[in-house]
CSV table of C-alpha atoms and ligand atoms in Angstrom, one decimal:
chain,number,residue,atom,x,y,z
A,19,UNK,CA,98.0,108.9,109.7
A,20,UNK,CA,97.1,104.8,109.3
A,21,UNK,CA,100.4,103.5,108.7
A,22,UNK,CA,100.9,100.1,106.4
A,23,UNK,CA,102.4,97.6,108.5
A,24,UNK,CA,103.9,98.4,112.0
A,25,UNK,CA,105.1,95.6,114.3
A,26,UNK,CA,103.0,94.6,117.5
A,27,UNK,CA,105.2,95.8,120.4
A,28,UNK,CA,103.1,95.7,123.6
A,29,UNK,CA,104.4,94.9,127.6
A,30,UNK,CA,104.5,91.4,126.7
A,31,UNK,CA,107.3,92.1,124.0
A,32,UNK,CA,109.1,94.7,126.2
A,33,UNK,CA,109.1,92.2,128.8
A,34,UNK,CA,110.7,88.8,126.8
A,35,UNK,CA,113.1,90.8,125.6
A,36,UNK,CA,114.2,92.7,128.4
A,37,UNK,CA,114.3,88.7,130.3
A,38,UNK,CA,116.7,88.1,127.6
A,39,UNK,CA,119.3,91.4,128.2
A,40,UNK,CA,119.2,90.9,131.6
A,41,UNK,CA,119.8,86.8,131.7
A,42,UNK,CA,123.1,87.2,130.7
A,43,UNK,CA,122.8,85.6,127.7
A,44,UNK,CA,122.3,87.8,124.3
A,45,UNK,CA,123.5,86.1,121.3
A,46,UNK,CA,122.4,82.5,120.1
A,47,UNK,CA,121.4,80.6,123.1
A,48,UNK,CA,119.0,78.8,124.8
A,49,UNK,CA,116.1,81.1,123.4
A,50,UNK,CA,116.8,80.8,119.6
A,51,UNK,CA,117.5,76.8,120.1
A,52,UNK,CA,113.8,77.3,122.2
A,53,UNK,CA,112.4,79.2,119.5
A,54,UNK,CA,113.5,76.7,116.4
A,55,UNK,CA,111.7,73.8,118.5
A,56,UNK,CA,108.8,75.4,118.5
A,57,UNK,CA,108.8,76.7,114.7
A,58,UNK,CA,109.6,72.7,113.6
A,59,UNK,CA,106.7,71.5,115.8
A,60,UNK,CA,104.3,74.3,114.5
A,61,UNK,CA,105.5,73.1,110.7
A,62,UNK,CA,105.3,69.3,111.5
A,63,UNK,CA,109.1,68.9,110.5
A,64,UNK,CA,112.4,67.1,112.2
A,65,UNK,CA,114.3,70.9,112.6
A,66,UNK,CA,113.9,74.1,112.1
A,67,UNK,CA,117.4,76.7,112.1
A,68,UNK,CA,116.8,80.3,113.0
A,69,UNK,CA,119.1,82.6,110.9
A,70,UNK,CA,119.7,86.1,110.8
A,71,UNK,CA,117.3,87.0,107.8
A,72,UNK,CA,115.8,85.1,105.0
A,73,UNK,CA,118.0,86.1,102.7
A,74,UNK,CA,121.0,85.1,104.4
A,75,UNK,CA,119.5,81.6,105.6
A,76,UNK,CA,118.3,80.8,101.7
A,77,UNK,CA,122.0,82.0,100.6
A,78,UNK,CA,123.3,78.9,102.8
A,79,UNK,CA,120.9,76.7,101.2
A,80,UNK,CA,122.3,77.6,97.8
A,81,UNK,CA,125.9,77.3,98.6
A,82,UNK,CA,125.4,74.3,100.5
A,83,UNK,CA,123.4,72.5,97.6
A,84,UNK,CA,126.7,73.8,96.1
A,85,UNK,CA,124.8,76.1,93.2
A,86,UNK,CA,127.9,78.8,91.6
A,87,UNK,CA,129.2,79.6,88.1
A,88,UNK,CA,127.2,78.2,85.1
A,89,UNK,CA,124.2,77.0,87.4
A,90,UNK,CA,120.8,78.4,86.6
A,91,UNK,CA,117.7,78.9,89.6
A,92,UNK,CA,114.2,79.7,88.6
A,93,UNK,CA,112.6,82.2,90.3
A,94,UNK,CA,109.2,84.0,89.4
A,95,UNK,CA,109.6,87.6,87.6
A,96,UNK,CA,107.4,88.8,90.3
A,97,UNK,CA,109.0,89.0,94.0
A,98,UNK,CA,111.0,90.4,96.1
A,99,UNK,CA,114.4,91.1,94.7
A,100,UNK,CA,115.9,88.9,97.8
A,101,UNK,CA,114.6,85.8,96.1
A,102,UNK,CA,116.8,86.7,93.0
A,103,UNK,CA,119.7,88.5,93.9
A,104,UNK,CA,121.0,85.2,96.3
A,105,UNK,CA,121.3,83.7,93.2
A,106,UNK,CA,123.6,86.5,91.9
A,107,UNK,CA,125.6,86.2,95.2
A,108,UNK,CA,126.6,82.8,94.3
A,109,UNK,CA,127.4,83.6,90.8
A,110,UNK,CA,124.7,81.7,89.4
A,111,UNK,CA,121.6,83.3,87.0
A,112,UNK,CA,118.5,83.2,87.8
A,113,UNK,CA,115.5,82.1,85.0
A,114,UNK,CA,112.7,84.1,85.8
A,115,UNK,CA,109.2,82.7,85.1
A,116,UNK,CA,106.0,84.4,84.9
A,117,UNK,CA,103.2,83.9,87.9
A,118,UNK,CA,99.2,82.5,87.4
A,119,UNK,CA,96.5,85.3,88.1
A,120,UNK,CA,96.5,83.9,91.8
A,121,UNK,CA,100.2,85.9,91.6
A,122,UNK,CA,102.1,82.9,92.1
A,123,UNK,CA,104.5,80.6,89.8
A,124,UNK,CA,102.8,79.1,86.9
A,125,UNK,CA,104.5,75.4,87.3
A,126,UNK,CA,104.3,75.3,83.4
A,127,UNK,CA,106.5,78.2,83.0
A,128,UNK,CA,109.0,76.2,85.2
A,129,UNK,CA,108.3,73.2,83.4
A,130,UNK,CA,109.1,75.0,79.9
A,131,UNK,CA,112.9,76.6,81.2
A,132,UNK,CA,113.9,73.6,83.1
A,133,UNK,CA,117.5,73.0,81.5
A,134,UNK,CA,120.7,70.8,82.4
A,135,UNK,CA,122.0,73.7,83.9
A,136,UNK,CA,118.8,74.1,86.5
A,137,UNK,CA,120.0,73.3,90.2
A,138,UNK,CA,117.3,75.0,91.7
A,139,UNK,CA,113.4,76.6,91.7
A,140,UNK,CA,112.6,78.8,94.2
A,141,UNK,CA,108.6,79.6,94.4
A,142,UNK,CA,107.2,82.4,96.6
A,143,UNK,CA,104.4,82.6,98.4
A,144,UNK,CA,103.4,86.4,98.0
A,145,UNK,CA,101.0,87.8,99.9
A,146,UNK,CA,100.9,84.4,101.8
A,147,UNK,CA,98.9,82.3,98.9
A,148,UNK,CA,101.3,79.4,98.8
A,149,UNK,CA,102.2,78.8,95.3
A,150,UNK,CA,101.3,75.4,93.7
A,151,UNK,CA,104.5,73.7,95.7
A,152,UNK,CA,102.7,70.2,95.1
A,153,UNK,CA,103.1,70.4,91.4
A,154,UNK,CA,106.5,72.3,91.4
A,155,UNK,CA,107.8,69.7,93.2
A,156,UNK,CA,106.4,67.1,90.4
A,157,UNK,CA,108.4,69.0,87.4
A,158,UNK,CA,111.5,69.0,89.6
A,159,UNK,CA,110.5,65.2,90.0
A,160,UNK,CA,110.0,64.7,86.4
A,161,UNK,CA,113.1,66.8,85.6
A,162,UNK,CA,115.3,64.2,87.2
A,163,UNK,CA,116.8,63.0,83.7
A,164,UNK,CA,117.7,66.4,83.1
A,165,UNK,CA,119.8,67.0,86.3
A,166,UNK,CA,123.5,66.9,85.8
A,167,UNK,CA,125.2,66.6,89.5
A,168,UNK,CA,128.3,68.2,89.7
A,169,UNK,CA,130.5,65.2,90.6
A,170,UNK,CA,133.3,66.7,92.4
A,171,UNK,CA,131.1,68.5,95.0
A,172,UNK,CA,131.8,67.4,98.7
A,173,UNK,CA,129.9,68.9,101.5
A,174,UNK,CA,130.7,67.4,104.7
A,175,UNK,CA,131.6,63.8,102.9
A,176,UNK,CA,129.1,63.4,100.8
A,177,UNK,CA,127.7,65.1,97.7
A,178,UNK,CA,123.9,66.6,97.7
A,179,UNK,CA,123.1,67.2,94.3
A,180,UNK,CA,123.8,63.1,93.6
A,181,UNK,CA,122.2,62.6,96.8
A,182,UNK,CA,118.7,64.4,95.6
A,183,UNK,CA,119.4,63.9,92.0
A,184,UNK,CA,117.3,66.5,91.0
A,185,UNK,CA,117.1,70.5,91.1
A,186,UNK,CA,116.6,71.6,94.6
A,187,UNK,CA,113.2,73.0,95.4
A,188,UNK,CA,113.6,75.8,97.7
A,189,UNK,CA,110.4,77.6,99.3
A,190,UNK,CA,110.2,81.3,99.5
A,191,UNK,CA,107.9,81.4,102.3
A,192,UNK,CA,108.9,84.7,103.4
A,193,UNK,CA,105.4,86.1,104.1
A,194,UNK,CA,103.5,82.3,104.4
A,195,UNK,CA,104.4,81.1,108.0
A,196,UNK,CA,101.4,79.6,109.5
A,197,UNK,CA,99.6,79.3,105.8
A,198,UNK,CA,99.1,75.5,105.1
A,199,UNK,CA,99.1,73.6,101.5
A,200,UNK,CA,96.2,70.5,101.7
A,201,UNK,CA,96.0,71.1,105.4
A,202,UNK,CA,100.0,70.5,106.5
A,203,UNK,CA,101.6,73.6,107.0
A,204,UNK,CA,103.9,75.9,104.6
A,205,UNK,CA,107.5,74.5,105.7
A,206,UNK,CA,106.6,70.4,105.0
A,207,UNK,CA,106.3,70.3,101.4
A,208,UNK,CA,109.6,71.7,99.7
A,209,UNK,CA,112.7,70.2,99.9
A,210,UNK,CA,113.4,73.4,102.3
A,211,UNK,CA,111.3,76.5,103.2
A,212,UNK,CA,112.6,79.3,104.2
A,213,UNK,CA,110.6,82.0,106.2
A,214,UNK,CA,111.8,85.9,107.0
A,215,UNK,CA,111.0,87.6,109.8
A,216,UNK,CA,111.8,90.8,109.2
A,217,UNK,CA,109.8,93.5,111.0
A,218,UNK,CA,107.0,94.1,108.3
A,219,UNK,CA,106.2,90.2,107.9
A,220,UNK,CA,103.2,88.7,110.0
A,221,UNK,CA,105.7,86.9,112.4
A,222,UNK,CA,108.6,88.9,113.4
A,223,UNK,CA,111.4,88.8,115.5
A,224,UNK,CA,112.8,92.6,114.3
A,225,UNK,CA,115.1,90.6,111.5
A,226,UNK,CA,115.6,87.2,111.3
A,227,UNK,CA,114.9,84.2,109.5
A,228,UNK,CA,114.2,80.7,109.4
A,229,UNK,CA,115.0,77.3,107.9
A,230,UNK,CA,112.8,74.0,107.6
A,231,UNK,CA,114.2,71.0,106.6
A,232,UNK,CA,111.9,68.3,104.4
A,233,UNK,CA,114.5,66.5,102.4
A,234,UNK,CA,113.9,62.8,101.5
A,235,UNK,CA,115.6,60.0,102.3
A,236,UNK,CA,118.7,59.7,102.8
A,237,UNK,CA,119.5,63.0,104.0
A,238,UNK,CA,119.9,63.5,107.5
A,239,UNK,CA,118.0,66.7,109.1
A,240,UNK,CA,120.1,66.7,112.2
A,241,UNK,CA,123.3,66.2,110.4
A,242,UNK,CA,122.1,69.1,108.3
A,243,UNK,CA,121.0,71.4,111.1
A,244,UNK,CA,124.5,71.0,112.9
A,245,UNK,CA,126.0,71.7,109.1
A,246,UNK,CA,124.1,75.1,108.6
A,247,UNK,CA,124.8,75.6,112.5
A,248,UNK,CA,128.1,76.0,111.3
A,249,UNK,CA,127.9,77.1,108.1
A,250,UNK,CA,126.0,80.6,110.1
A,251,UNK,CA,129.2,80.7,112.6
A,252,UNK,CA,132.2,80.6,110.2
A,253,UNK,CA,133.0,77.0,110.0
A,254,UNK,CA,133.8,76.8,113.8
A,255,UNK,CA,132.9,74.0,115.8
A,256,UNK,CA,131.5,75.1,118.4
A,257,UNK,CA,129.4,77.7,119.0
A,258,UNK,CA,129.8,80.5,121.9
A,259,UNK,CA,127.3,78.6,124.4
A,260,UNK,CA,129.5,75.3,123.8
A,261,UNK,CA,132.8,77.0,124.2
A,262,UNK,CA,131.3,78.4,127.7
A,263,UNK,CA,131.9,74.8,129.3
A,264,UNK,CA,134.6,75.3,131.4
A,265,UNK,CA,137.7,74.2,129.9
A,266,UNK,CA,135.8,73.9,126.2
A,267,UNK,CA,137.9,76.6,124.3
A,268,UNK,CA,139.8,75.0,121.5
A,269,UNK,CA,137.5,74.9,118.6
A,270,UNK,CA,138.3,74.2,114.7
A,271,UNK,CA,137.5,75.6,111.8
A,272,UNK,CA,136.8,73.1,108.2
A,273,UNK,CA,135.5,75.3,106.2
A,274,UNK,CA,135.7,79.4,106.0
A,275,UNK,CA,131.6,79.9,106.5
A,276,UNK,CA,129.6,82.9,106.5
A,277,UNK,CA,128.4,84.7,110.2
A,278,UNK,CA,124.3,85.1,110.4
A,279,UNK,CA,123.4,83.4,113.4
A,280,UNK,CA,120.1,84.3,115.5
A,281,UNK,CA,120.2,86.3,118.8
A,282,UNK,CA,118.4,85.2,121.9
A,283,UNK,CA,117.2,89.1,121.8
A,284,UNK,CA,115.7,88.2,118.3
A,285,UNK,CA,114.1,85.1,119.7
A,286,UNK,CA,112.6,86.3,122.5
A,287,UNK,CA,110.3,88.4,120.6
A,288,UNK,CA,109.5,85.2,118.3
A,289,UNK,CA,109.0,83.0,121.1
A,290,UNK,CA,106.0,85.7,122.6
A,291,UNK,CA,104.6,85.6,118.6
A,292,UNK,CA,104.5,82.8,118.4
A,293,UNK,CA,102.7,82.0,121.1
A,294,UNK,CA,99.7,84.1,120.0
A,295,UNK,CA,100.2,83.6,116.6
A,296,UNK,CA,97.4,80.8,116.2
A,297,UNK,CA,94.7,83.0,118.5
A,298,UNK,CA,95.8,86.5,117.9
A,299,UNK,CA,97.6,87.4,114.9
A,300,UNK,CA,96.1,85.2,112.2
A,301,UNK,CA,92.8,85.6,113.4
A,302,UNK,CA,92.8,89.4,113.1
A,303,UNK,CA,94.2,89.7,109.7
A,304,UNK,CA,91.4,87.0,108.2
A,305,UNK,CA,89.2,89.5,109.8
A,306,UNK,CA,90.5,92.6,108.4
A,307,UNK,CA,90.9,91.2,104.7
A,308,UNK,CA,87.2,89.9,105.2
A,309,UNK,CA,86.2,93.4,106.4
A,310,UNK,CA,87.9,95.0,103.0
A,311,UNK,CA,86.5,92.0,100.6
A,312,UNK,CA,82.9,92.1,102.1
A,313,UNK,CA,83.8,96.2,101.1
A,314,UNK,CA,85.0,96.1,97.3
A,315,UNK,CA,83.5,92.8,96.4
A,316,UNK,CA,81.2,92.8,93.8
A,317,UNK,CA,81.6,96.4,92.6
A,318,UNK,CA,83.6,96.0,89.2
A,319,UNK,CA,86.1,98.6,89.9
A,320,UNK,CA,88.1,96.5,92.0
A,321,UNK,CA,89.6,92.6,92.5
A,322,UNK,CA,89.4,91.2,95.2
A,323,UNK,CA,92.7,88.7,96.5
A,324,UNK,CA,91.5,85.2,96.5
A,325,UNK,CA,93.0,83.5,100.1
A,326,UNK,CA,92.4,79.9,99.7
A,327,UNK,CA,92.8,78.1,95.6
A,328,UNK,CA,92.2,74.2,95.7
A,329,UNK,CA,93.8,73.0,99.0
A,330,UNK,CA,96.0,76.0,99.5
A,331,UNK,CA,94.9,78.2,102.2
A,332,UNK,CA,96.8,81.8,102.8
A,333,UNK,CA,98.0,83.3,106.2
A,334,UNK,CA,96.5,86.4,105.2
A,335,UNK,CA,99.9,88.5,105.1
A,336,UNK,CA,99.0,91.3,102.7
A,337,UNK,CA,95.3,92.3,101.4
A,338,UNK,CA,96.6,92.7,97.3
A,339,UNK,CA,93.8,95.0,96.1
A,340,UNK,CA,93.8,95.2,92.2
A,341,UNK,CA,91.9,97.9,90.4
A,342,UNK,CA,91.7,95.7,87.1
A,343,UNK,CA,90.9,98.9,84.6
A,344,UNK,CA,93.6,101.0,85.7
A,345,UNK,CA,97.1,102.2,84.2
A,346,UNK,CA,100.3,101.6,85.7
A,347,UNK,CA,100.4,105.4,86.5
A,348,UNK,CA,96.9,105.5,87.1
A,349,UNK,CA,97.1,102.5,90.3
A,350,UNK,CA,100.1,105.4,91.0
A,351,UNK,CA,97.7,108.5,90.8
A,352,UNK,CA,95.0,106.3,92.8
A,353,UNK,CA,98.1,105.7,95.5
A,354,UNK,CA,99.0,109.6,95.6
A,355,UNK,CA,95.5,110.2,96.3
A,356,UNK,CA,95.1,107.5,99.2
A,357,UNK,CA,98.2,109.1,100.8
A,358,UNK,CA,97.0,112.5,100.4
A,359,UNK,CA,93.8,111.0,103.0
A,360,UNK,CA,96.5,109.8,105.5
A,361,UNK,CA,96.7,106.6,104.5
A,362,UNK,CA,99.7,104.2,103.9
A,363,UNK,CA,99.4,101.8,101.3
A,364,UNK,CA,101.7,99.9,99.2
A,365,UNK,CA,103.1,97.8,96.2
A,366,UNK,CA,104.3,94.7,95.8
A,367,UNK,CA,106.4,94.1,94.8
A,368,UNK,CA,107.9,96.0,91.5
A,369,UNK,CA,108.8,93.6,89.2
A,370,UNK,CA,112.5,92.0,88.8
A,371,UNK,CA,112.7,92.9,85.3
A,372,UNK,CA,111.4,96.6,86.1
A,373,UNK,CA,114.7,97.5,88.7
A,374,UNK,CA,117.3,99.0,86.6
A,375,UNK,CA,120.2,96.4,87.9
A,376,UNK,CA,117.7,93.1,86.2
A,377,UNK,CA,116.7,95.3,83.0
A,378,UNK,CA,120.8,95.9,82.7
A,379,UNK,CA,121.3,92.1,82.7
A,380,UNK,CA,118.8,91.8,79.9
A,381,UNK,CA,115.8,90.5,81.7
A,382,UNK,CA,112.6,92.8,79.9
A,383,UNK,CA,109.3,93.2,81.1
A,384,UNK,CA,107.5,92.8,77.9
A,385,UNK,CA,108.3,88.6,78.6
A,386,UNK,CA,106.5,88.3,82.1
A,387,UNK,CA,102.7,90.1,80.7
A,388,UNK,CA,101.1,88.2,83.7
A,389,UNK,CA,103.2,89.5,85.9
A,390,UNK,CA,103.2,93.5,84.7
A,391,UNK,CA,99.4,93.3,84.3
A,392,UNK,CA,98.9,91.8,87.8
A,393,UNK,CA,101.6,94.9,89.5
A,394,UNK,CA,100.3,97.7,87.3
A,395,UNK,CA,97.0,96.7,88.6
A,396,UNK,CA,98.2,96.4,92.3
A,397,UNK,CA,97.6,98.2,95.8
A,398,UNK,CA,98.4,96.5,98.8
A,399,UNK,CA,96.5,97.9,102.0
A,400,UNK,CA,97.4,97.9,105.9
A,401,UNK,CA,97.0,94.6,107.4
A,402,UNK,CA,98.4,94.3,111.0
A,403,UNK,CA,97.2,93.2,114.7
A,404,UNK,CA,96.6,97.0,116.1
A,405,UNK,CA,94.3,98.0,112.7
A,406,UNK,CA,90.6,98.5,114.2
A,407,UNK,CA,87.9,97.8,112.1
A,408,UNK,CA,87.2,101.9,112.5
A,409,UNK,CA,90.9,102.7,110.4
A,410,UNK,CA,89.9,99.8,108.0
A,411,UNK,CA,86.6,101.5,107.3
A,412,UNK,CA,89.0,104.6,106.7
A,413,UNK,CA,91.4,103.2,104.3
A,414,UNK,CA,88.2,101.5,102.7
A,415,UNK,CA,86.8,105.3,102.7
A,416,UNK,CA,89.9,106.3,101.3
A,417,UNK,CA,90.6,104.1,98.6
A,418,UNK,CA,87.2,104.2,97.0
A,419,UNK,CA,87.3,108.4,96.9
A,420,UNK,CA,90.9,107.7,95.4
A,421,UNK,CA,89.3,105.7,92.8
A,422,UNK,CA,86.7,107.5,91.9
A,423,UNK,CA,89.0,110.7,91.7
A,424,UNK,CA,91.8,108.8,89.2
A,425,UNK,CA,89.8,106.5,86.9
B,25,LIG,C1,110.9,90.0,103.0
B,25,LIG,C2,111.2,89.1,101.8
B,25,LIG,C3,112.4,88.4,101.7
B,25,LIG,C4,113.6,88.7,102.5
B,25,LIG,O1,113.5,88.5,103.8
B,25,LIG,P1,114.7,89.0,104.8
B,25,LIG,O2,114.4,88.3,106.1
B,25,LIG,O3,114.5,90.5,104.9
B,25,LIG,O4,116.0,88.7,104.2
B,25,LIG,C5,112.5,87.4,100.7
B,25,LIG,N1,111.4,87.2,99.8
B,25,LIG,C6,110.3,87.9,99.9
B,25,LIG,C7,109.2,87.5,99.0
B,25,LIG,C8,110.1,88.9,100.9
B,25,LIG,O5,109.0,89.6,101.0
């Protein structure tokens, strides 16, 4: 059985990690605060926080940029549901948008729904194609008139909606670590960027998450980092490693916060990514999605994913196969039949509007076409470090007798 995306655990791994348990030192520590370093350096920014997961780190972002009740975020129609349902955590509603063929948001669309009531846009990078951030960032620019601060907002003495004065533009780069927009890296063009890496994305550290900061003048990234620090650790002013200082234990808390910090144990599996990320990992996904293009290119049964549009170059996370002329439960007969070779494949992702908890807020399909045209159409194949070009030429094998079976 080819399976679709395990992580790469190898002696290396086993090693950092068991370091870690036996240093003494397990939660956030000197690992995690290594570990951001290194992730603000490799995205040419001030900081960089590590978080428990994406979705916990982008759910700070929202309450710190104080979005709640009567606020609206835009979000594409086609993601994961994390990108959306943060925005139901903090009682605001999401706007979804539809996405370009490239699958990510049409800026337009954005442009078009952008409302007094907008506090924040949230593109995604699927598959690792960063979406247009570079024009995104120009309609929340060109928005600015619309933006309606919420005056009475105070986070930690001063107010950062009237500080930006526009809606916040906050990066779902959840599978684009490492991919770079105009030859800068994903995590320095949003306002902030935030990356997951949970075990199926191509850097992990088994769950986790992390936070760049990009804001413009006059915000503060290290006044920020310390406020997120303690935003992930319940308001409390000093975190465990500070409060081991002999003598250090009284400790306040200003604010009742939320508890998703990193674990050294976490980090020490991102630090040893990391470090091969640049000559290991990215170069042998290019080389698998090359291997499947160079397969299915130019045979009319199938579309190939397109990794680089204008300056935007992709990190090669998922290989999005589209088989243009089938059904929606055709691409699903074509996916029984792969399986039924051995071979794992996979959507993504099923549409917001398609899961039953969207469709019961009244969010229909039948508005996003782009979107439902580009899942129907969709099969996402195995792409990790340990696939040899022997199981690619399977799943390749595989696909194109599934095909050829279904349509
Ligand atoms: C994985 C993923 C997330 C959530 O990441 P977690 O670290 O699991 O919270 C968010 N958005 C997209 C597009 C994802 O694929």
């Amino acid at each position: 059985m080819i399976p679709f995306s395990p992580p790469r655990i190898d002696d290396r791994t086993i090693k950092a990690v068991e370091e870690a348990l036996r240093s003494g030192w397990i939660t956030t520590g000197p690992r995690t605060k290594e570990f951001e370093k290194r992730i603000a350096a490799y995205c040419g920014v001030d900081r960089a926080i590590a978080l428990n997961s994406w979705t916990n780190a982008c759910e700070l972002v929202l309450r710190w940029y104080g979005v709640g009740p009567g606020d609206e975020v835009i979000v594409p129609a086609y993601t994961y549901c994390a990108t959306a349902n943060i925005v139901m955590h903090v009682g605001a509603k999401p706007i979804m948008v539809d996405v370009l063929d490239d699958f990510t948001m049409d800026p337009e669309a954005v442009r078009k729904v952008l409302t007094n009531r907008t506090k924040a846009i949230i593109p995604v990078d699927i598959g690792g194609l960063p979406a247009n951030i570079k024009a995104i960032m120009r309609v929340a620019e060109e928005g600015c008139n619309l933006f309606t601060p919420k005056v009475n907002l105070r986070v930690a003495g001063s107010n950062p909606q009237m500080r930006l004065g526009r809606a916040l533009v906050l990066a779902d780069a959840a599978h684009s670590f490492g991919a770079s927009v105009g030859g800068t890296k994903v995590g320095a063009q949003a306002d902030i960027t935030g990356f997951s890496f949970h075990a199926v994305k191509n850097l992990t550290t088994a769950e986790g998450g992390a936070l760049t900061l990009n804001l413009p003048e006059p915000f503060a990234h290290e006044e920020l980092y310390r406020y997120f620090n303690t935003m992930s650790l319940h308001g409390q002013s000093k975190d465990a490693l500070a409060k081991t200082q002999p003598g250090a234990w009284r400790y306040d808390v200003a604010f009742p916060g939320w508890k998703c910090n990193m674990t050294d144990i976490q980090a020490a599996i991102g630090l040893v990514e990391l470090d091969r990320f640049d000559t290991e990992t990215t170069p042998r996904r290019k080389a698998i999605c090359e291997r499947y293009s160079a397969a299915f290119a130019g045979d009319d049964r199938f579309l190939v994913p397109t990794f680089q549009v204008g300056d935007r170059q992709s990190c090669y996370h998922l290989y999005m196969l589209r088989i243009p002329n089938a059904t929606e439960e055709q691409r699903d007969a074509i996916i029984t039949a792969i399986a039924e070779q051995q071979v794992s494949v996979n959507v993504h992702f099923i549409p917001l509007p398609k899961l039953s908890f969207y469709e019961s807020q009244g969010y229909r399909m039948v508005d996003y076409p782009n979107t439902f045209k580009l899942y129907s159409t969709e099969i996402s194949l195995p792409v990790y470090y340990d696939l040899t070009d022997a199981q690619v030429d399977t799943v390749i094998a595989a696909v194109k007798a599934a095909v050829q079976k279904v349509l």
